[in-house]
PDB file of C-alpha atoms in Angstrom:
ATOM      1  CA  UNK E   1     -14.364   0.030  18.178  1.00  0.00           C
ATOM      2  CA  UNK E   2     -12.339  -1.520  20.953  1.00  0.00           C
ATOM      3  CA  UNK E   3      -9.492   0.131  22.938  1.00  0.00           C
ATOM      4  CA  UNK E   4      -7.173  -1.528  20.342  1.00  0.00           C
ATOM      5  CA  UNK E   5      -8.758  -0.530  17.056  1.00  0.00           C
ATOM      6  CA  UNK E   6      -8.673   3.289  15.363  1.00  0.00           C
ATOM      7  CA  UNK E   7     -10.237   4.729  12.520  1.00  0.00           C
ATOM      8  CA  UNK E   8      -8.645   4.859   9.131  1.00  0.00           C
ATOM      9  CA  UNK E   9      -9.932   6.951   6.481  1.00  0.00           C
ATOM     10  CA  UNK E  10      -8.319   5.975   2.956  1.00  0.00           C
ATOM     11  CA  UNK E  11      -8.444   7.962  -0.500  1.00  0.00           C
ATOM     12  CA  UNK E  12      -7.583   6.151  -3.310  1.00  0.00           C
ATOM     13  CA  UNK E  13      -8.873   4.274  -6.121  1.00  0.00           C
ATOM     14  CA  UNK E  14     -10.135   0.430  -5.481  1.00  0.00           C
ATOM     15  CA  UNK E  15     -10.236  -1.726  -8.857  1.00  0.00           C
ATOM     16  CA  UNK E  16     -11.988  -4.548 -10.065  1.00  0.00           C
ATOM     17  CA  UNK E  17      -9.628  -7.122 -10.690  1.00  0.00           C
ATOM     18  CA  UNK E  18      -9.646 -10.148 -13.145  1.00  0.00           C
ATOM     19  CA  UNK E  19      -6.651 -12.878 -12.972  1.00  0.00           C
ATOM     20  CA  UNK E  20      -5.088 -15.615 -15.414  1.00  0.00           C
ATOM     21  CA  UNK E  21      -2.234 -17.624 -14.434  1.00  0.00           C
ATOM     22  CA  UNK E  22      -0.660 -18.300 -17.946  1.00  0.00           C
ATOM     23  CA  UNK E  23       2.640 -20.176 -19.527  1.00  0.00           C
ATOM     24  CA  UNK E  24       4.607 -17.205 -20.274  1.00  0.00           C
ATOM     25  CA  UNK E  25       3.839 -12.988 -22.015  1.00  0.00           C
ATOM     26  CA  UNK E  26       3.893 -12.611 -25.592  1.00  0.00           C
ATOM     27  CA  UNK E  27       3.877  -9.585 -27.461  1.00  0.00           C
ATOM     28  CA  UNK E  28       2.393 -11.571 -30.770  1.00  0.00           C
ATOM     29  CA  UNK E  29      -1.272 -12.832 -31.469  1.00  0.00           C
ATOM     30  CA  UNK E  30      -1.676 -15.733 -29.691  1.00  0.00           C
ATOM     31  CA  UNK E  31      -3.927 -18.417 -28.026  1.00  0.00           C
ATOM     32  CA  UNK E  32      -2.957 -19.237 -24.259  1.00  0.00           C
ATOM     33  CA  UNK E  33      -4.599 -21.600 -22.158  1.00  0.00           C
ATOM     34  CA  UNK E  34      -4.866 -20.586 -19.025  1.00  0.00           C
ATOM     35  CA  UNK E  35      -3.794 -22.677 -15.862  1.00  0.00           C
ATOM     36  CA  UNK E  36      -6.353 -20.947 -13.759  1.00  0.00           C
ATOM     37  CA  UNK E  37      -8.298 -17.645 -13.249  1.00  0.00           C
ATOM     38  CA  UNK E  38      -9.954 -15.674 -10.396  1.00  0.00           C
ATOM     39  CA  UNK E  39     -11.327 -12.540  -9.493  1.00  0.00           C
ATOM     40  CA  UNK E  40     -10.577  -9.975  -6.568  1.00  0.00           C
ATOM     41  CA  UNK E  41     -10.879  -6.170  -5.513  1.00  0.00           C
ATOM     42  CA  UNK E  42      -7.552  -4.247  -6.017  1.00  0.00           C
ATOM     43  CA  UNK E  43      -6.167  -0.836  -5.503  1.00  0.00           C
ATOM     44  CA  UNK E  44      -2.841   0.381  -2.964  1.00  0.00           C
ATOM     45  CA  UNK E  45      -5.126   2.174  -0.523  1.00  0.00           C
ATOM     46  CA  UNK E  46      -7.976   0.183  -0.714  1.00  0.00           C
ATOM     47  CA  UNK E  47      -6.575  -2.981  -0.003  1.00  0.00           C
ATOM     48  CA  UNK E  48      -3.959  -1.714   2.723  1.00  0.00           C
ATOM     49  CA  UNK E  49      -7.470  -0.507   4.088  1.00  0.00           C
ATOM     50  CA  UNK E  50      -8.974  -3.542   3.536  1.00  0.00           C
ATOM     51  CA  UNK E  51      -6.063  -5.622   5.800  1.00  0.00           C
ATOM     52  CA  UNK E  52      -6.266  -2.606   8.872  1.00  0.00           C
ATOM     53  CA  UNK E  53     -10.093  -3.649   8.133  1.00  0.00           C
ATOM     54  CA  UNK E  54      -9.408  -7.197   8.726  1.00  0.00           C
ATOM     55  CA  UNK E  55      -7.051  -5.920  12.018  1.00  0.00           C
ATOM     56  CA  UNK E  56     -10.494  -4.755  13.431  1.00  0.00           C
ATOM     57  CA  UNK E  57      -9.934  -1.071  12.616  1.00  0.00           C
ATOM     58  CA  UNK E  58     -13.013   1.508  11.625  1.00  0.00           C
ATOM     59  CA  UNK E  59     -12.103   2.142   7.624  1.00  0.00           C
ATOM     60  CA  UNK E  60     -13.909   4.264   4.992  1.00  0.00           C
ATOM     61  CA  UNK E  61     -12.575   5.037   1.736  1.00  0.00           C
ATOM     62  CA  UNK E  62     -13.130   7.976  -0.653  1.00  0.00           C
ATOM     63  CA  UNK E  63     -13.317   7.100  -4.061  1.00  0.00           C
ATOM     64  CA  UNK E  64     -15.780   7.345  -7.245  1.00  0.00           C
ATOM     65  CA  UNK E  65     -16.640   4.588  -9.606  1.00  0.00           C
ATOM     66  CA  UNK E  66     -14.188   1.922  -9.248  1.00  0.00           C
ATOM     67  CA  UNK E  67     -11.848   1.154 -12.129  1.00  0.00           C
ATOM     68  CA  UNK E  68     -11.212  -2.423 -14.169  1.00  0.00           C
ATOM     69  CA  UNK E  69      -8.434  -4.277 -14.854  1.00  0.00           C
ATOM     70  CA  UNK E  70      -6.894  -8.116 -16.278  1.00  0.00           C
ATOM     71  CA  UNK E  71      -4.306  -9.259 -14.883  1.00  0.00           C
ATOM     72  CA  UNK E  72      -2.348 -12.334 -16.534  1.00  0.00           C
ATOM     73  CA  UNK E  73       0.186 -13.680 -13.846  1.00  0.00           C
ATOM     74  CA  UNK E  74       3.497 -15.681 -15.065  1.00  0.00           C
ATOM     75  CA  UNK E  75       3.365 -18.850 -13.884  1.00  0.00           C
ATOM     76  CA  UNK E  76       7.012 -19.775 -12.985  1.00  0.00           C
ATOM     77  CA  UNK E  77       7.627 -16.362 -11.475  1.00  0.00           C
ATOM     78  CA  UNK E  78       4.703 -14.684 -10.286  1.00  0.00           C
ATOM     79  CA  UNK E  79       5.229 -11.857 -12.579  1.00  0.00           C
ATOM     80  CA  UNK E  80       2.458  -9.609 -13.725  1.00  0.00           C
ATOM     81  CA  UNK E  81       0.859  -7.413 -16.760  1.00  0.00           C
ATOM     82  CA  UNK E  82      -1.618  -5.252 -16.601  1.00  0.00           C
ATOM     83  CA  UNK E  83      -4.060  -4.072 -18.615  1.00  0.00           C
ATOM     84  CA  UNK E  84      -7.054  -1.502 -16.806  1.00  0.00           C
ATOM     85  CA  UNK E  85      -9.265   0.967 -18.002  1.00  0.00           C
ATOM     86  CA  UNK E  86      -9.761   4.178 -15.188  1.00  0.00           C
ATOM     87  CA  UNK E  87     -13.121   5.358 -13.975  1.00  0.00           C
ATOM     88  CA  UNK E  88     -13.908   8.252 -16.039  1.00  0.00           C
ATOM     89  CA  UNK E  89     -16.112   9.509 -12.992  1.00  0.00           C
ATOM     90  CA  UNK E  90     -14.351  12.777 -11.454  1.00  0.00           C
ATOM     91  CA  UNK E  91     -13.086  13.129  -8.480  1.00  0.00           C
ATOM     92  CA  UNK E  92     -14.567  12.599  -5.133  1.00  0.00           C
ATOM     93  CA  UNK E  93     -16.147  15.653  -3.057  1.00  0.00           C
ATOM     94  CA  UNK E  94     -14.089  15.128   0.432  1.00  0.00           C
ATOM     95  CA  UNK E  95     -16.475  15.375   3.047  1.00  0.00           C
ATOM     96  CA  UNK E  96     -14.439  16.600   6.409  1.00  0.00           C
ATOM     97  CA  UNK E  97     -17.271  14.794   8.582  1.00  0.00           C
ATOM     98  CA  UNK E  98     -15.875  11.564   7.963  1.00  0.00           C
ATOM     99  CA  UNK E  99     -12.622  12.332   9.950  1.00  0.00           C
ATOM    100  CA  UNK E 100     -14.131  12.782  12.768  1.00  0.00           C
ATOM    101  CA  UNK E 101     -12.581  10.688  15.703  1.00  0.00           C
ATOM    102  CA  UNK E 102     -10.037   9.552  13.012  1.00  0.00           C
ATOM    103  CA  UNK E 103      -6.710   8.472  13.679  1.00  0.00           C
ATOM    104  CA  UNK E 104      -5.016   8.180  10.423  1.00  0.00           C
ATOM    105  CA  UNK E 105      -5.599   9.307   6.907  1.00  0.00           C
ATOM    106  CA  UNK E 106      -4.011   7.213   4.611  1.00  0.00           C
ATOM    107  CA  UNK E 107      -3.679   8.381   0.776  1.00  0.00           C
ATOM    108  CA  UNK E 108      -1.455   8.085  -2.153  1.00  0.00           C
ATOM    109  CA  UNK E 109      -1.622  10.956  -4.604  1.00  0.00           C
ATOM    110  CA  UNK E 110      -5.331   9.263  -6.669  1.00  0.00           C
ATOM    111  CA  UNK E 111      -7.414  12.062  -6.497  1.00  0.00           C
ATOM    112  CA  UNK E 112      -5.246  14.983  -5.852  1.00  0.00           C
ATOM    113  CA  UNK E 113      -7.129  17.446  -5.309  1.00  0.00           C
ATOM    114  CA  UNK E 114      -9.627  15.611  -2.970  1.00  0.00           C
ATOM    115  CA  UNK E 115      -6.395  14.747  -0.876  1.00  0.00           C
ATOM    116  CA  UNK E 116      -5.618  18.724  -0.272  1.00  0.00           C
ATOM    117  CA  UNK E 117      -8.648  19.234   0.907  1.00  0.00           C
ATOM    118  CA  UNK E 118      -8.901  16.535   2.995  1.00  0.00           C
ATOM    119  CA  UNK E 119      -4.910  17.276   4.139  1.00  0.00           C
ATOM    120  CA  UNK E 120      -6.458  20.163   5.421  1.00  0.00           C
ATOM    121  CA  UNK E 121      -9.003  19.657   7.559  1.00  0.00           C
ATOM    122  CA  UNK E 122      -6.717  16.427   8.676  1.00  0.00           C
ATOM    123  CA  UNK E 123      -3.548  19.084   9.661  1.00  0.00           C
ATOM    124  CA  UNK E 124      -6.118  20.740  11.482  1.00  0.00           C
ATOM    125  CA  UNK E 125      -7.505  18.274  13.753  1.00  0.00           C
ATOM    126  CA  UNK E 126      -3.859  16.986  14.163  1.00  0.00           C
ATOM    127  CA  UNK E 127      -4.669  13.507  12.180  1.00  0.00           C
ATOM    128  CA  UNK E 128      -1.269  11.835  11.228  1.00  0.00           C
ATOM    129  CA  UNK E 129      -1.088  11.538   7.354  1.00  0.00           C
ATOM    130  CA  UNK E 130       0.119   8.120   5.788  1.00  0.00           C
ATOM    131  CA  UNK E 131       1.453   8.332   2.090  1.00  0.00           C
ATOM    132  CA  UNK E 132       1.689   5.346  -0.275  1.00  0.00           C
ATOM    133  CA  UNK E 133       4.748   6.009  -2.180  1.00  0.00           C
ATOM    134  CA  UNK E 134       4.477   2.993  -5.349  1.00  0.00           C
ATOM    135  CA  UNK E 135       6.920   2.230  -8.052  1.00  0.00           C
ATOM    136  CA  UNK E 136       6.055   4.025 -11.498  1.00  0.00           C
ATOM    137  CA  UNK E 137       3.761   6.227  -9.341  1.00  0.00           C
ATOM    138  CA  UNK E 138       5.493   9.266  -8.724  1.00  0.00           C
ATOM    139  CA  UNK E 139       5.051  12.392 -10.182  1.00  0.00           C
ATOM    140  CA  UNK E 140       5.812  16.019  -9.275  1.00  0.00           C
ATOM    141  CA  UNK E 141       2.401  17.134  -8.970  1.00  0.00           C
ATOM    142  CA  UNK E 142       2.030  14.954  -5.568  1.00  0.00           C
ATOM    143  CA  UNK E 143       5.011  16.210  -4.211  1.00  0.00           C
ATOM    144  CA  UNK E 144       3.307  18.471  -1.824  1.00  0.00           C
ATOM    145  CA  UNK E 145       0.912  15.564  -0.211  1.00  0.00           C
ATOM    146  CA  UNK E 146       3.858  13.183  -0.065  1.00  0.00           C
ATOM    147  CA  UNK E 147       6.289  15.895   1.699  1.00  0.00           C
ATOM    148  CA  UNK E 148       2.686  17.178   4.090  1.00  0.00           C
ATOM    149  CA  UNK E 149       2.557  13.220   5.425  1.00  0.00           C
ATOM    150  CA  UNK E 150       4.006  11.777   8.786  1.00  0.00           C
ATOM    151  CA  UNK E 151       4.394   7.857   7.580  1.00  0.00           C
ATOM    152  CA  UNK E 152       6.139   7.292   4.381  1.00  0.00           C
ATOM    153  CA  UNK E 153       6.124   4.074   2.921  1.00  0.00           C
ATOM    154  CA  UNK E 154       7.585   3.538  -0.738  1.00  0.00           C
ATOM    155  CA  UNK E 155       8.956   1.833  -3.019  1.00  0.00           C
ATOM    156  CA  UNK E 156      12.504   2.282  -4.000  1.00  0.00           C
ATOM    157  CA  UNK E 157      11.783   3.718  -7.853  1.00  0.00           C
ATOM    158  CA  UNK E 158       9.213   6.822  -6.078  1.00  0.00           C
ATOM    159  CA  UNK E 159      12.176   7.249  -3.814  1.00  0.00           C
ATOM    160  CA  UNK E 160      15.211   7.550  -6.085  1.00  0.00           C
ATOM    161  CA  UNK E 161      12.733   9.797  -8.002  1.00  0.00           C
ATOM    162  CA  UNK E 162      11.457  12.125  -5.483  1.00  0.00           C
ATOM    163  CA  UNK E 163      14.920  12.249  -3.992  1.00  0.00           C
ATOM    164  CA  UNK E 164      16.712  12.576  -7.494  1.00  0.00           C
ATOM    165  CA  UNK E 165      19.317  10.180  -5.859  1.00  0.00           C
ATOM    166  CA  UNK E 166      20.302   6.196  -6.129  1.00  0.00           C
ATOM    167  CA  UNK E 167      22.047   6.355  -2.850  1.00  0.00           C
ATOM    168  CA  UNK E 168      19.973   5.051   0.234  1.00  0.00           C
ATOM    169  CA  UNK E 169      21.547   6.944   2.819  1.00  0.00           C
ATOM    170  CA  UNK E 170      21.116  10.101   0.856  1.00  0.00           C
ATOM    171  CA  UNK E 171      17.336   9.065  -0.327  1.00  0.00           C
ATOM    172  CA  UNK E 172      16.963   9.063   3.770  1.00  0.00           C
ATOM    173  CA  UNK E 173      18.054  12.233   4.335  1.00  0.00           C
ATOM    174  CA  UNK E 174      16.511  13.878   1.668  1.00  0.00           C
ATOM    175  CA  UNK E 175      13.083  12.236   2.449  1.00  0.00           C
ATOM    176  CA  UNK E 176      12.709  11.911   5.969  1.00  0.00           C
ATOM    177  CA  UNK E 177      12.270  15.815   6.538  1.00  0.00           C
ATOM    178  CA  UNK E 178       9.360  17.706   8.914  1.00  0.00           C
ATOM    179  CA  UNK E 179       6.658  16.715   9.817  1.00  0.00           C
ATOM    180  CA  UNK E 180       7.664  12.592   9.137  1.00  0.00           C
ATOM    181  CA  UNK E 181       8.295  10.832  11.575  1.00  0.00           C
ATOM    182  CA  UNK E 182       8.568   7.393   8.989  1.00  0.00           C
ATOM    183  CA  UNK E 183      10.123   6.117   6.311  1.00  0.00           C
ATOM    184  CA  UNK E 184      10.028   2.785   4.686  1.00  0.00           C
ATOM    185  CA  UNK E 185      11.755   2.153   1.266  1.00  0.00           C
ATOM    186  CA  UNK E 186      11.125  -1.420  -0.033  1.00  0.00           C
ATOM    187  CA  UNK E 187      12.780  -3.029  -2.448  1.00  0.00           C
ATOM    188  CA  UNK E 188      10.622  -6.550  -3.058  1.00  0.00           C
ATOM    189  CA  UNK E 189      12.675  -9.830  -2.564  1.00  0.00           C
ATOM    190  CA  UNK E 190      15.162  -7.560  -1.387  1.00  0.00           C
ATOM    191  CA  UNK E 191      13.257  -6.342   1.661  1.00  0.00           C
ATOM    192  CA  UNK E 192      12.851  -3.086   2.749  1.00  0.00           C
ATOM    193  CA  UNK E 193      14.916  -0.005   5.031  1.00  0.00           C
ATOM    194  CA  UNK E 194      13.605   1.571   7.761  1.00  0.00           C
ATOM    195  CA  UNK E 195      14.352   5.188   9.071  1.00  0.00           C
ATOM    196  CA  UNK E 196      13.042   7.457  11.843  1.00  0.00           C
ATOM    197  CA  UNK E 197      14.237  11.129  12.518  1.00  0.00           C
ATOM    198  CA  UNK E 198      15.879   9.920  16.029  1.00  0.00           C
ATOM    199  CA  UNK E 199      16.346   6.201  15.294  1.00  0.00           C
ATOM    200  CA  UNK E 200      18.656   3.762  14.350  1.00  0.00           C
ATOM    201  CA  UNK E 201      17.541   2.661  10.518  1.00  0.00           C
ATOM    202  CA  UNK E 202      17.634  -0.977   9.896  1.00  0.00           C
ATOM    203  CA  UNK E 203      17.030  -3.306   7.131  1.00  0.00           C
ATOM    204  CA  UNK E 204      14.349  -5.919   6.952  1.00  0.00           C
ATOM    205  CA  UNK E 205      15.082  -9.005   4.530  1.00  0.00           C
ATOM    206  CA  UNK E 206      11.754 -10.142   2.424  1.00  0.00           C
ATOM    207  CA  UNK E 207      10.598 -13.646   3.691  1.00  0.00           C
ATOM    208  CA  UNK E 208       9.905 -16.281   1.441  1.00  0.00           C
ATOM    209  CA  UNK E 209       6.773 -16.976  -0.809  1.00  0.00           C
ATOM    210  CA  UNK E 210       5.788 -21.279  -0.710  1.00  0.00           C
ATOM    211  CA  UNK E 211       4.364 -21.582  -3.086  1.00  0.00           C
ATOM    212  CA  UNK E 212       5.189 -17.753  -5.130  1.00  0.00           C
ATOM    213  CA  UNK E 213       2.120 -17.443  -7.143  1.00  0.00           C
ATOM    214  CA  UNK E 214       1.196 -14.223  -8.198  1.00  0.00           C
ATOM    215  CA  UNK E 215       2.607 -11.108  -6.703  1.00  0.00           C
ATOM    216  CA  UNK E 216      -0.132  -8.690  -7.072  1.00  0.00           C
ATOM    217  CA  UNK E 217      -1.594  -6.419  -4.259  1.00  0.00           C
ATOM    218  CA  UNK E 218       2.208  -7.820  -1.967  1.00  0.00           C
ATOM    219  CA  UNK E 219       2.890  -4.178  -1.521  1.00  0.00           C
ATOM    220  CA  UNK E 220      -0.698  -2.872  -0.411  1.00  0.00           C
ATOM    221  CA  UNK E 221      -0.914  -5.982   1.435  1.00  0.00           C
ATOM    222  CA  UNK E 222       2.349  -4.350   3.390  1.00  0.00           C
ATOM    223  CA  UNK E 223       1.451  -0.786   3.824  1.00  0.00           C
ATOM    224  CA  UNK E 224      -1.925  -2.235   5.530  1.00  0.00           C
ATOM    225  CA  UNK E 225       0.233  -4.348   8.474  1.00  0.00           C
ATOM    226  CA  UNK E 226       2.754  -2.313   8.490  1.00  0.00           C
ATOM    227  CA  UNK E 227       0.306   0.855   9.498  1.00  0.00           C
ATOM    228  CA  UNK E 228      -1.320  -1.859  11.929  1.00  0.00           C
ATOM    229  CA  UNK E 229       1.796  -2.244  13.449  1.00  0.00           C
ATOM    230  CA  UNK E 230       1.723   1.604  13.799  1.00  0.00           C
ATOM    231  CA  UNK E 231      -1.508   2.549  15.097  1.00  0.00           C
ATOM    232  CA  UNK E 232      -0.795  -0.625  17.849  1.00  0.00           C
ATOM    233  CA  UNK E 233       2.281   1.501  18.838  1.00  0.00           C
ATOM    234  CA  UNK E 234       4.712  -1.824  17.964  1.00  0.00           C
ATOM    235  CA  UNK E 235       8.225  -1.634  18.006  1.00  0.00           C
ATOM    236  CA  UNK E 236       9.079  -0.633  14.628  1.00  0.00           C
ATOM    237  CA  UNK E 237      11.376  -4.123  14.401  1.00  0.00           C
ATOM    238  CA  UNK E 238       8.060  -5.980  14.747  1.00  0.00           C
ATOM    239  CA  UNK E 239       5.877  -3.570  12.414  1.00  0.00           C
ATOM    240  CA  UNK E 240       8.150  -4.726   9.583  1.00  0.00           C
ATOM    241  CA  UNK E 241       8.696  -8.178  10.097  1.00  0.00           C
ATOM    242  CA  UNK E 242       4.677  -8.428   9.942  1.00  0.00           C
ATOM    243  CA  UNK E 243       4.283  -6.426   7.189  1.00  0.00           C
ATOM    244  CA  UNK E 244       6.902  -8.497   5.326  1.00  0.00           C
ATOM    245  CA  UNK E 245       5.420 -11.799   6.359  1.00  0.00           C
ATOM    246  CA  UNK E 246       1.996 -10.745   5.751  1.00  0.00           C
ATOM    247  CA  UNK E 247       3.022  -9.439   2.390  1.00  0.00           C
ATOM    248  CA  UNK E 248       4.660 -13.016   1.418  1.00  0.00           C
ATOM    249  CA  UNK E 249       1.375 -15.036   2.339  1.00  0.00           C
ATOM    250  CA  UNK E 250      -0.494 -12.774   0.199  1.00  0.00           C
ATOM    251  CA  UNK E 251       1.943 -13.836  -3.098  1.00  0.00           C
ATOM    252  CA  UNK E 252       1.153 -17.604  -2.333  1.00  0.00           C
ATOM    253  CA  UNK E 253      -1.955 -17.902  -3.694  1.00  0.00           C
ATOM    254  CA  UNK E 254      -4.274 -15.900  -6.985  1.00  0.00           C
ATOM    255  CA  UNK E 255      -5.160 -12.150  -6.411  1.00  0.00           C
ATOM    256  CA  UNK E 256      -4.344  -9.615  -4.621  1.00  0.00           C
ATOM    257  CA  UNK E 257      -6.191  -9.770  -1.772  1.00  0.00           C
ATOM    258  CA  UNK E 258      -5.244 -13.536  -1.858  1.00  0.00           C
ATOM    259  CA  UNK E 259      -4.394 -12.948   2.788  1.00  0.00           C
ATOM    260  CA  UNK E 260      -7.154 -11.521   3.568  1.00  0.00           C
ATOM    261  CA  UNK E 261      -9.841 -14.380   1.204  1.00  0.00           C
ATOM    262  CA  UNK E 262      -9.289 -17.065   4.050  1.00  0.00           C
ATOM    263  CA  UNK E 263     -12.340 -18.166   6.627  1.00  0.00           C
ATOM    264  CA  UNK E 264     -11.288 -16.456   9.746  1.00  0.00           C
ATOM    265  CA  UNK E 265     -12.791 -13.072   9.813  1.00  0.00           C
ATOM    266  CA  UNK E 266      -9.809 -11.468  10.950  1.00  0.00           C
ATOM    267  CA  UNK E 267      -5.945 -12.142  10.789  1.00  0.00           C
ATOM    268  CA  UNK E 268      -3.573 -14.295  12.861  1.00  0.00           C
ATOM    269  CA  UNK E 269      -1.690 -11.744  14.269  1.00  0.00           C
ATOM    270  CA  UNK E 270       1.182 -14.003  15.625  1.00  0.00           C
ATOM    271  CA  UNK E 271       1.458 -15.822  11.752  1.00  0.00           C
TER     272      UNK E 271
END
């Protein structure tokens, strides 16, 4: 690694992901023709490692079998559906070896109770703890490893949850407590809101997707620059008009690692 680059040690789940751009959803039997198809690796910590990866950062992730999943992709819109079936392999044995000379660990509640141990030895080598906060993802049994991280990135849904309030200012103040010294709650096309315990918050507008094609992986995409931004010591102004940018390229072309599928090994930082 070079005097710019850090290690990043990720536990999460990373998917194997199969796309269809079609006409529209339909909840009855039907035949769809679809206008075109692709395939790509998935999963919010694996591909936020995979872009740090890209940034010239060390990564490793911690993970078992990877899972599978189709994902048809509106065509006017960008909008997604689903459909994955999990690993059935159990959960990873953390091994605290691989943090050493690590920088970050970055995790998001898969695998719980690898992340505790690996919280752990992490708190006691003094190794700053990201946390992945997605929408429809929280749950009260990962309230401890969100409220044990440093950088808090989520989405607006885990944070009106995990704060039990629809007010922004109070979401802030409820989730920016010891030790974090981040939070970022995005909100999509609306952008995202930015908070540090002695800062002055701010609000970053989404840019614009030319052509919007499929939305998938947008929000991994912006964890990953975002935490580049981080490690690199950026003003925090910077860190999310990256992320956002980054996270727009990604949504202009099929999968959700669309950014990173280019021919330059790594990533014009400048955009």
């Amino acid at each position: 690694m070079n005097a710019d680059s850090f290690k990043v040690i990720g536990i999460g789940a990373e998917t194997r992901d199969e796309f269809f751009i079609v006409p529209e959803f339909s909840a009855q039997e039907r035949v769809a023709e679809a206008a075109a198809h692709a395939e790509d690796k998935g999963g919010p910590v694996a591909t936020a490692l995979a872009v740090l990866k890209a940034h010239g950062h060390e990564c490793r992730l911690v993970d078992g079998e990877p899972a599978h999943a189709v994902i048809l992709v509106r065509q006017d819109d960008g909008a997604r559906q689903i459909v994955f079936i999990p690993s059935s392999a159990p959960e990873p044995v953390f091994e605290p070896k691989l943090l050493e000379g690590a920088r970050l660990l970055h995790i998001n509640g898969r695998h719980e109770n690898t992340c505790r141990d690996a919280l752990r030895h992490a708190q006691a080598r003094n190794i700053e703890i990201s946390f992945d906060g997605g929408a429809g993802r929280f749950r009260e049994s990962i309230r401890d490893l969100f409220e044990s991280s440093h950088v808090r990135i989520v989405s607006r849904d885990f944070a009106e949850k995990c704060s039990g309030s629809t007010d922004l200012r109070e979401m802030a103040a409820k989730l920016l407590q010891p030790p974090a010294k981040l939070l970022v709650i995005t909100e999509g096309t609306r952008g995202s809101h930015v908070w540090t315990p002695d800062g002055k918050p701010f609000h970053q507008p989404a840019f614009k997707a030319e052509p919007l094609i499929d939305t998938t992986g947008c929000g991994d995409v912006f964890h990953g620059a975002f935490l580049h931004g981080w490690l690199a010591m950026w003003p925090l102004e910077r860190c999310a008009s990256y992320a956002s940018r980054l996270a727009a390229r990604n949504a202009e072309g099929l999968g959700g690692r669309h950014v990173l599928n280019k021919e330059r090994p790594t990533l014009n930082l400048e955009l």
